[in-house]
Amino acid sequence: MVSAAGLCKQVVTSEGMLDILSDVTLEIKAGESVAIVGVSGSGKSTLLGLLAGLDTPSRGSVTLAGQRLELLDEDGRAAVRAGRVGFVFQAFQLLAGMTAQENVMLPLELAGVTDAGARARELLDRVGLGDRVGHYPRQLSGGEQQRVAIARAFAGGPEILFADEPTGNLDSATGARIIEILFELNRERRTTLILVTHDEALAPRCDRRIQLDGGRIVNVARVSS
Amino acid sequence: MTRLKLALRLLRRDWRAGELNVLTAALVIAVAAVSAIGLFSDRMERALSGQTAELVGADLRLASPQPVAAEWLVAARDRNLRVAETLRFPSVVVHGEGLQLASVEAVGAGYPLRGELRTAKVLYGPETVAPGPPAVGIAWVEPRIMQALSIVPGAVIEIGVASFRVERLLTYQPGRGGSFFTLAPRVLIALGDVPRTEVIQPGSRVVYEYQFAGNANALAAYRQWLTPQLAPNHRLQGIGDGDSGAGRALKRANRYLGLTSLLAVILAGVAVAMATRRYGERHYDTAALLRCFGVSQGGVLGLLVPQFLLLGLIAGAIGCLLGWLTQAGIAQLLTGLLPATLPSPGPMPILFAFAAGLLLLAGFALPPLLRLKSIAPLRVLRRDMVPLSPPVLMVYGAGLLAITVLTLRFTGDWLITVSVLAGAGVAALALGLLALALLNVVRRLRSGVGVAWRYGFNNLWRRGRGSLTQLLAFGLALMAMAVIALLRSDLLASWQTELPPDTPNHFAFNILPADVGPLKDYFAARAIPSSGLYPMVRGRLTHINDKPVTRPVTKDDDADESLRRELNLSWSATLPPDNRLTAGPWWDAASGGGVSVETQLAERLGINLADRLTFSIGGQPLTATVASLREVQWDSFHPNFYMIFPPGALDDYPATWLTSFFLAPQQKPLLNDIVRNFPAVTVLEVDQVLGQLRAILQQVGAAVELVLLFVLAAGFVVLFAALASSLDQRIYEGALLRSLGASRRQLRSAQLAEFLLLGLLAGLLAAIGTEIIAYLLYTQAFELEYRFKWQVWLAAPLLGALLIGLAGVIGTRSVLQRSPSGILREL
Ligand SMILES: Nc1ncnc2c1ncn2[C@@H]1O[C@H](COP(=O)(O)OP(=O)(O)OP(=O)(O)O)[C@@H](O)[C@H]1O
Ligand SMILES: [Mg+2]
């Protein structure tokens, strides 16, 4: 489903070239769930961005849904994502001017789904926010906002879900509940899940655990569940 | 299709969230201003040209020494134009022993096409409107003929071999206001009576004049068709071709209207640009998220552009409606002043205003929108990513193009457009630098004020570019308001002085030398203001530097070829009050001879200083060198002359005197008395013409008041857009500060300090800009005298501080009202 070979990312800073990611090679199969762990600054978000085609590598290649991303331009990469990929972010990325329901509807509407409203409502129900559909993000707590974000990520029926520290901004109890919902939906819909986290406790819930340090993969472990 | 629907849904969501308020307001005001001003001036133009047509008697006049081909008139009627035929010839009018040279005018059915004929039963008696031209066998005569022949209504006069009964006195005839010096008194008869007189023989001096009236487009088409077929001795004249009395006032008013709508549009453009910029910044996340969801760059635009297009269409429609209502309301308010039936406006101003709104949107909103498409989807992971700025040329180029197109439309001239824009560019740059310098000064001044105030002052500098933009926007808005307000009051004042209440409304000429003293005494005894008595000798200009003059000398098309070289010559020891020397000195006792020539005539005939002019006065030659050139204000209603000689130079020639004087309506009966006391004197009433001029000026003044409002409204939208541009940052900082323990009061004073200072600086900037721009406008575009505007230097900074301080504190209330945690949570 997703694979990377010899992936490198360098950025130019005032102190010269900085390697954020060096020689990352990995392969993630359809339906598999992978946790990418590592200390802050180890390059997790960078890797996630490259795998999702949000950014371009300095060297190496990424294959997403059978397409070589580095051969495509911005719009080509966007087309690969369209209808296939869902995201959950650390900063929840809800649009402030839209209600919870409208936020969830957005990917459905983009896909031209006719009963977007009903399906969004259903998903919000699913994440336990059935009574908050008309509320704006500012009227929701952090955990509630993240649940809306999860509902939105699953709304388009994605094959792959990218999640970047979905619990990073939440207290542990709320975080646990979010994770619960995330994995439940993931299991149900057989989505490929790529989860970036620095929460070691989350890793065992995935099929595999990839540990990054200083931009390199230092450990890949299959997690037996 | 689904994308379009989605775009509309997104628009509705943004609308509900209030994201589009400022943008919509700016667009609506721009379109409303352009359409209201366009519609109103369109209507006024129609009304005024209608009125001018009434003064002239027709929309189009064709004069010819012979009858014109019949198909020319058929072609006019085919175009649904109304046609009236007239015939003019000089002839002697006989009554018993009395003879008087008169200009006989024979008019056909339908005459006059515009305006009306007015007659009276007795001299200076009440006037009535004549339903049409005189009947067969009837003559209407000017009072001068009655005086000259000592007849009363009912008398029989002879023209050629035919007799006519003098039925009434002709008191007003359209198109005969002006050239009274050259004209013999008029007799009006029916066209059908001409053959009976047997006066017209081959070689007679006759002018056939054909008059046309009707729809403007049809007239234009007819004119276009006719012009190539005209012979050199044909003269075609439309209204507005010549100098009408109110011409200068109207020209200024049109410039003012054009300038104000242009300013309103520029201000709206600035507001649109600022509002869209903010819209763009607030939609980075939306755009990045859409890209994450797999929408292509084009797709992002495909979602955004229809939203703005629709917004433009809706705002345009509302603006046009508002503009229409405004001009209708104003026309309603002015019913007493405006002609009873103001022509309804054409569709062009509406269409143009609508297009202007879209153009504005395209020029000022598209660049920030285009920027959104290039946002990196990575922003969802790294919040600090903002899209690359598009090339400077694109940001400003599009707006510049929009403004250029609009300016071109208002000025109708490439050269003026380019110089206006170049001037504005230089001014903007200079003001920008000045604003930067002012901010720098403030930075140095900040010590010596309280903590909160220091923080406020500091903010101004810290925000850097944001403050600079705000300062410029505020300054521009204040400047536009100040310039327009100044121009308005000076224009109105200039029109007031143009025709003061005691402007002479009667001319008296043919004053014999023996009558000069008694007439002066007569005026003095009754406190009748007069413009003084001027001697007048009629002469022909025959040679310039010994070369014969072949071109007609005066513009007077009523006269025939020989008369058109006749000039009024006068003498004076001093320069008359309405005259201004443009070249050469005025003579004094020492410098002696020469002649002073009016500049326009000099230009037309190629006369320069020191040229030798030869005149023929009563058959005797007179030669003089040009000593000076004079500019003359012809529409002052004072006697004026093309040629003025020093005293004594014309003593050998027979002279009569003329004057103009003012009679209040209740003094009107004095006219009879004057005529009785000075039988040789001829009096011409121009109070009708004067009244019409005044009405025109009043209408123009009303329009000027109206458009001021639009510039003010546009200025306020800019203020709001500029305020809103920093609102997000202020809210965030305010919340942060409060969470760090700053009290509301401290925050409020800091904000007040910042805004007061911003307003003060903007006002200062506006004062400087106003002084420069007003100077240029006054001297270059409006021909007004410019005086240093010290009031602006006081009012602009004070008003700026007050206005922006107040608006700023009210506009950023939300910074203080909402709880810090709520605000911080949103981010
Ligand atoms: N564009 C950039 N310019 C400079 N440095 C960058 C850039 N992008 C990433 N970095 C640096 O690369 C390193 C990896 O960043 P990344 O966001 O991938 O880390 P992370 O593992 O997600 O950390 P965290 O757990 O804190 O989110 C960091 O040190 C970051 O500062
Ligand atoms: Mg990260």
CSV table of C-alpha atoms in Angstrom, one decimal, chain A residues 59-221:
chain,number,residue,atom,x,y,z
A,59,ARG,CA,16.3,11.7,-2.5
A,60,GLY,CA,14.6,8.3,-2.6
A,61,SER,CA,11.1,7.3,-3.6
A,62,VAL,CA,7.7,6.9,-2.2
A,63,THR,CA,5.0,4.6,-3.6
A,64,LEU,CA,1.5,5.3,-2.5
A,65,ALA,CA,-1.4,3.2,-3.8
A,66,GLY,CA,0.8,1.9,-6.6
A,67,GLN,CA,1.9,5.4,-7.7
A,68,ARG,CA,5.5,6.6,-7.6
A,69,LEU,CA,4.9,10.0,-5.9
A,70,GLU,CA,8.3,11.6,-6.8
A,71,LEU,CA,7.4,11.2,-10.4
A,72,LEU,CA,4.2,13.3,-10.0
A,73,ASP,CA,3.7,17.0,-9.6
A,74,GLU,CA,1.7,18.6,-6.8
A,75,ASP,CA,-1.6,18.1,-8.5
A,76,GLY,CA,-0.7,14.5,-9.4
A,77,ARG,CA,0.1,13.7,-5.8
A,78,ALA,CA,-3.2,15.4,-4.8
A,79,ALA,CA,-5.0,13.2,-7.2
A,80,VAL,CA,-3.5,10.1,-5.6
A,81,ARG,CA,-4.7,11.2,-2.2
A,82,ALA,CA,-8.2,12.1,-3.4
A,83,GLY,CA,-10.8,9.8,-1.9
A,84,ARG,CA,-8.1,7.4,-0.7
A,85,VAL,CA,-6.4,9.1,2.2
A,86,GLY,CA,-7.6,10.4,5.6
A,87,PHE,CA,-5.8,12.5,8.1
A,88,VAL,CA,-5.9,13.2,11.8
A,89,PHE,CA,-3.6,15.9,13.1
A,90,GLN,CA,-2.2,16.9,16.4
A,91,ALA,CA,-3.6,20.4,16.0
A,92,PHE,CA,-7.1,19.4,15.0
A,93,GLN,CA,-7.4,21.4,11.8
A,94,LEU,CA,-11.1,21.9,12.0
A,95,LEU,CA,-12.3,24.9,10.0
A,96,ALA,CA,-13.5,27.5,12.5
A,97,GLY,CA,-16.3,28.9,10.3
A,98,MET,CA,-18.0,25.5,9.9
A,99,THR,CA,-20.1,23.5,12.3
A,100,ALA,CA,-18.9,20.0,13.3
A,101,GLN,CA,-21.2,18.4,10.8
A,102,GLU,CA,-20.0,20.7,8.0
A,103,ASN,CA,-16.4,19.9,8.8
A,104,VAL,CA,-17.1,16.2,8.5
A,105,MET,CA,-19.1,16.7,5.3
A,106,LEU,CA,-16.3,18.5,3.5
A,107,PRO,CA,-14.5,15.4,2.2
A,108,LEU,CA,-17.8,13.8,1.3
A,109,GLU,CA,-18.9,16.9,-0.6
A,110,LEU,CA,-15.6,17.0,-2.4
A,111,ALA,CA,-16.2,13.4,-3.5
A,112,GLY,CA,-19.6,14.4,-4.7
A,113,VAL,CA,-21.5,12.3,-2.3
A,114,THR,CA,-25.2,13.2,-2.3
A,115,ASP,CA,-26.2,12.4,1.2
A,116,ALA,CA,-23.1,14.0,2.8
A,117,GLY,CA,-25.2,15.5,5.6
A,118,ALA,CA,-26.7,12.2,6.7
A,119,ARG,CA,-23.5,10.3,6.5
A,120,ALA,CA,-21.6,13.0,8.5
A,121,ARG,CA,-24.3,12.9,11.1
A,122,GLU,CA,-24.0,9.1,11.3
A,123,LEU,CA,-20.2,9.3,11.8
A,124,LEU,CA,-20.6,12.0,14.4
A,125,ASP,CA,-23.0,9.7,16.2
A,126,ARG,CA,-20.4,7.0,15.9
A,127,VAL,CA,-17.8,9.1,17.7
A,128,GLY,CA,-20.3,10.1,20.4
A,129,LEU,CA,-21.1,13.6,19.2
A,130,GLY,CA,-24.5,13.0,17.7
A,131,ASP,CA,-26.0,15.9,19.8
A,132,ARG,CA,-23.3,18.4,18.9
A,133,VAL,CA,-23.6,18.4,15.1
A,134,GLY,CA,-24.5,22.1,14.9
A,135,HIS,CA,-21.7,23.3,17.2
A,136,TYR,CA,-18.7,25.3,16.0
A,137,PRO,CA,-15.2,24.1,16.9
A,138,ARG,CA,-14.8,26.9,19.4
A,139,GLN,CA,-17.8,25.5,21.3
A,140,LEU,CA,-16.2,22.1,21.6
A,141,SER,CA,-13.5,20.8,24.0
A,142,GLY,CA,-10.2,19.6,22.6
A,143,GLY,CA,-11.2,16.0,22.9
A,144,GLU,CA,-14.5,16.6,21.2
A,145,GLN,CA,-12.7,18.5,18.4
A,146,GLN,CA,-10.4,15.6,17.9
A,147,ARG,CA,-13.3,13.2,17.7
A,148,VAL,CA,-14.8,15.4,15.0
A,149,ALA,CA,-11.5,15.3,13.2
A,150,ILE,CA,-11.5,11.5,13.4
A,151,ALA,CA,-15.1,11.4,12.0
A,152,ARG,CA,-13.9,13.6,9.2
A,153,ALA,CA,-10.9,11.4,8.5
A,154,PHE,CA,-13.1,8.3,8.1
A,155,ALA,CA,-15.9,10.1,6.3
A,156,GLY,CA,-14.4,9.7,2.8
A,157,GLY,CA,-14.0,6.0,3.4
A,158,PRO,CA,-10.2,6.1,3.1
A,159,GLU,CA,-7.9,3.2,2.3
A,160,ILE,CA,-5.1,4.8,4.3
A,161,LEU,CA,-5.3,6.9,7.4
A,162,PHE,CA,-2.4,9.1,8.4
A,163,ALA,CA,-2.5,10.2,12.0
A,164,ASP,CA,0.1,12.6,13.5
A,165,GLU,CA,0.0,12.5,17.3
A,166,PRO,CA,-3.8,12.6,17.5
A,167,THR,CA,-3.6,12.6,21.3
A,168,GLY,CA,-0.7,15.0,21.6
A,169,ASN,CA,-2.8,17.9,22.8
A,170,LEU,CA,-5.1,15.9,25.1
A,171,ASP,CA,-4.9,14.6,28.7
A,172,SER,CA,-4.3,10.9,29.0
A,173,ALA,CA,-7.9,9.8,29.7
A,174,THR,CA,-9.3,11.8,26.8
A,175,GLY,CA,-6.4,10.6,24.7
A,176,ALA,CA,-7.2,7.0,25.5
A,177,ARG,CA,-10.8,7.4,24.5
A,178,ILE,CA,-9.8,9.0,21.2
A,179,ILE,CA,-7.4,6.1,20.5
A,180,GLU,CA,-10.2,3.7,21.3
A,181,ILE,CA,-12.4,5.3,18.7
A,182,LEU,CA,-9.6,5.4,16.2
A,183,PHE,CA,-8.7,1.8,16.5
A,184,GLU,CA,-12.3,0.7,16.5
A,185,LEU,CA,-13.2,2.5,13.3
A,186,ASN,CA,-9.9,1.3,11.8
A,187,ARG,CA,-10.7,-2.3,12.6
A,188,GLU,CA,-14.2,-2.0,11.3
A,189,ARG,CA,-13.2,-0.5,8.0
A,190,ARG,CA,-9.9,-2.4,7.5
A,191,THR,CA,-8.1,0.8,6.9
A,192,THR,CA,-4.3,0.9,6.6
A,193,LEU,CA,-3.2,3.1,9.6
A,194,ILE,CA,0.0,5.0,9.9
A,195,LEU,CA,0.1,6.5,13.4
A,196,VAL,CA,2.8,8.8,14.5
A,197,THR,CA,3.2,9.0,18.2
A,198,HIS,CA,5.6,9.5,21.0
A,199,ASP,CA,3.4,7.6,23.3
A,200,GLU,CA,5.1,4.2,23.6
A,201,ALA,CA,1.9,2.7,25.1
A,202,LEU,CA,0.1,3.1,21.8
A,203,ALA,CA,2.6,1.1,19.8
A,204,PRO,CA,1.6,-2.3,21.0
A,205,ARG,CA,-1.9,-1.8,19.6
A,206,CYS,CA,-0.4,-1.6,16.1
A,207,ASP,CA,0.8,-4.5,14.0
A,208,ARG,CA,4.2,-3.0,13.7
A,209,ARG,CA,6.4,-0.4,15.4
A,210,ILE,CA,9.0,1.6,13.5
A,211,GLN,CA,11.3,3.6,15.7
A,212,LEU,CA,13.0,6.7,14.4
A,213,ASP,CA,16.0,8.5,15.9
A,214,GLY,CA,17.9,11.4,14.3
A,215,GLY,CA,16.0,10.8,11.1
A,216,ARG,CA,17.0,7.1,10.8
A,217,ILE,CA,15.1,4.0,11.4
A,218,VAL,CA,16.7,2.4,14.4
A,219,ASN,CA,14.3,-0.4,15.1
A,220,VAL,CA,11.5,-2.2,13.4
A,221,ALA,CA,9.5,-4.6,15.5
